[in-house]
Amino acid sequence: MIRPCQPAEFGTIYDTINDAAGAYKGVIASDCWHEHYMSRDDLRHEIEEGVEFWTCEEGKHMMAVMGLQFVQDVALIRHAYTRRTHQRRGHGAALLAHVRARTDRPVLVGTWKAASWAIRFYEKHGFRLVGPGDKERLLRRYWKVSPRQIEESVVLADHRWRGGRAGL
């Protein structure tokens, strides 16, 4: 079942993100990795900045989360994570389809360039990598990330962005 996350589920969202993000350890640049991958303060800040979290459940257990954030003229997929024990079961795909259906804006997603599995996932669902120049402009315009994270990231865009070149 897919539904919006509730404020009382903050701890479960936090646990889900940090469990899944463990896949990045030893893969992304070491200066970009830290324990816990996302702090409670960072998660609170993301929610305060308008990231709406959705969950995919099995029974009453949160298996995956995905955030949707409306920024200027685009929608951003933010913090998309499936618990490592439940990956490759369709939870992420179901969440992605659900959040994409909630907007008619162009959709962008950023991820680590070393996270080849994440890039393949988004490409499988119709997203395409943007070029390096577009990547930097998009990350600076729509995200609040460090220059180092910009170096280590990629941006993928859906057909609506590619067709209309929103934001550029």
XYZ file of C-alpha atoms in Angstrom:
168
model
C 0.000 0.000 0.000
C 1.233 3.502 -0.834
C 0.255 6.380 1.406
C 1.614 9.676 2.730
C 3.947 9.416 5.702
C 2.604 10.815 8.957
C 4.517 13.085 11.389
C 4.464 10.324 14.036
C 6.475 8.120 11.637
C 9.518 10.401 11.676
C 11.679 7.758 13.392
C 10.648 5.044 10.946
C 11.375 7.305 7.962
C 14.782 8.071 9.495
C 15.518 4.367 10.039
C 14.398 3.430 6.507
C 16.602 6.074 4.898
C 19.666 5.166 6.933
C 19.197 1.426 6.447
C 18.974 1.786 2.673
C 21.741 4.389 2.464
C 24.141 1.841 3.917
C 24.511 0.664 0.306
C 26.520 3.843 -0.377
C 29.209 3.036 2.203
C 32.428 2.227 0.384
C 30.873 3.183 -2.972
C 30.521 6.958 -2.929
C 33.534 9.163 -2.249
C 34.651 8.608 1.345
C 34.463 12.320 2.164
C 30.758 12.255 1.210
C 29.875 9.321 3.483
C 29.154 9.700 7.194
C 27.352 7.782 9.939
C 24.347 8.204 10.029
C 23.955 9.039 6.393
C 21.075 11.404 7.166
C 20.888 12.959 10.608
C 17.605 13.567 12.387
C 18.225 17.326 12.084
C 18.802 17.003 8.333
C 15.585 15.013 7.943
C 13.641 17.613 9.938
C 15.115 20.347 7.749
C 14.115 18.515 4.547
C 10.530 18.204 5.782
C 10.497 21.885 6.780
C 11.727 22.720 3.247
C 8.653 21.039 1.791
C 9.721 17.474 1.056
C 6.543 15.373 1.228
C 7.350 11.765 2.091
C 5.369 8.800 0.822
C 5.750 5.195 1.913
C 5.187 1.776 0.446
C 4.154 -0.704 3.108
C 3.865 -4.433 3.436
C 1.327 -5.041 6.151
C 2.100 -2.302 8.633
C 5.820 -2.230 7.893
C 7.476 0.639 6.014
C 9.548 -0.913 3.242
C 10.414 2.195 1.251
C 10.125 5.966 1.312
C 10.301 8.605 -1.373
C 10.049 12.354 -1.110
C 8.499 14.774 -3.553
C 9.416 18.444 -3.407
C 8.039 21.233 -5.572
C 10.732 23.815 -6.286
C 10.035 26.711 -8.625
C 8.860 25.137 -11.908
C 9.893 21.492 -11.322
C 9.218 18.571 -9.012
C 12.183 16.854 -7.389
C 12.317 13.233 -6.326
C 14.081 13.413 -2.959
C 15.414 10.728 -0.631
C 14.150 7.625 -2.403
C 15.131 4.628 -0.313
C 14.053 0.999 -0.013
C 15.192 -1.077 2.935
C 18.058 -3.283 1.801
C 16.195 -6.479 2.752
C 13.279 -5.526 0.492
C 14.953 -4.201 -2.642
C 14.042 -5.524 -6.094
C 10.459 -6.233 -5.043
C 8.820 -3.305 -6.823
C 8.439 -0.939 -3.855
C 10.603 1.791 -5.381
C 8.968 1.466 -8.786
C 5.503 1.714 -7.233
C 6.471 4.795 -5.233
C 8.082 6.435 -8.246
C 4.979 5.911 -10.372
C 2.796 7.248 -7.564
C 4.749 10.448 -6.913
C 5.196 11.146 -10.626
C 1.438 10.939 -11.066
C 1.025 13.666 -8.431
C 2.499 16.374 -10.663
C 2.366 17.658 -14.207
C 5.659 19.499 -13.728
C 8.925 18.240 -15.153
C 10.533 15.793 -12.704
C 14.222 15.750 -11.791
C 16.192 13.451 -9.536
C 19.743 13.750 -8.264
C 21.882 10.870 -7.083
C 25.523 9.962 -6.579
C 27.382 9.272 -9.823
C 28.904 6.178 -8.188
C 25.444 4.751 -7.402
C 25.132 2.879 -10.693
C 22.165 0.834 -9.426
C 20.194 4.030 -8.712
C 21.010 5.482 -12.122
C 19.903 2.231 -13.812
C 16.666 2.251 -11.778
C 15.716 5.744 -12.933
C 16.747 5.052 -16.528
C 14.568 1.919 -16.493
C 11.668 4.202 -15.577
C 12.213 6.698 -18.396
C 14.633 9.185 -16.844
C 17.773 10.202 -18.725
C 21.045 11.677 -17.519
C 21.495 15.353 -18.288
C 24.837 16.647 -19.547
C 27.512 17.964 -17.172
C 26.739 21.648 -17.810
C 23.016 21.164 -17.277
C 23.740 19.059 -14.188
C 25.644 21.862 -12.491
C 23.058 24.511 -13.378
C 20.195 22.324 -12.180
C 21.873 21.356 -8.905
C 22.665 24.983 -8.137
C 19.174 26.182 -9.042
C 16.937 23.546 -7.444
C 18.965 21.863 -4.695
C 20.932 23.145 -1.721
C 24.065 21.025 -1.939
C 27.753 21.624 -1.455
C 30.193 22.106 -4.348
C 31.676 18.732 -3.433
C 28.299 17.032 -3.731
C 27.798 18.698 -7.111
C 31.085 17.141 -8.262
C 29.993 13.681 -7.121
C 26.388 13.797 -8.348
C 24.362 13.289 -11.498
C 20.913 14.573 -12.408
C 18.332 12.599 -14.323
C 15.296 14.173 -15.986
C 11.974 12.859 -17.195
C 10.483 13.370 -20.647
C 8.671 16.549 -19.564
C 11.957 18.269 -18.710
C 13.695 16.970 -21.812
C 10.809 18.131 -23.997
C 10.501 21.596 -22.508
C 13.977 22.131 -21.022
C 12.432 23.576 -17.845
C 14.750 25.585 -15.671
C 17.264 26.518 -18.341
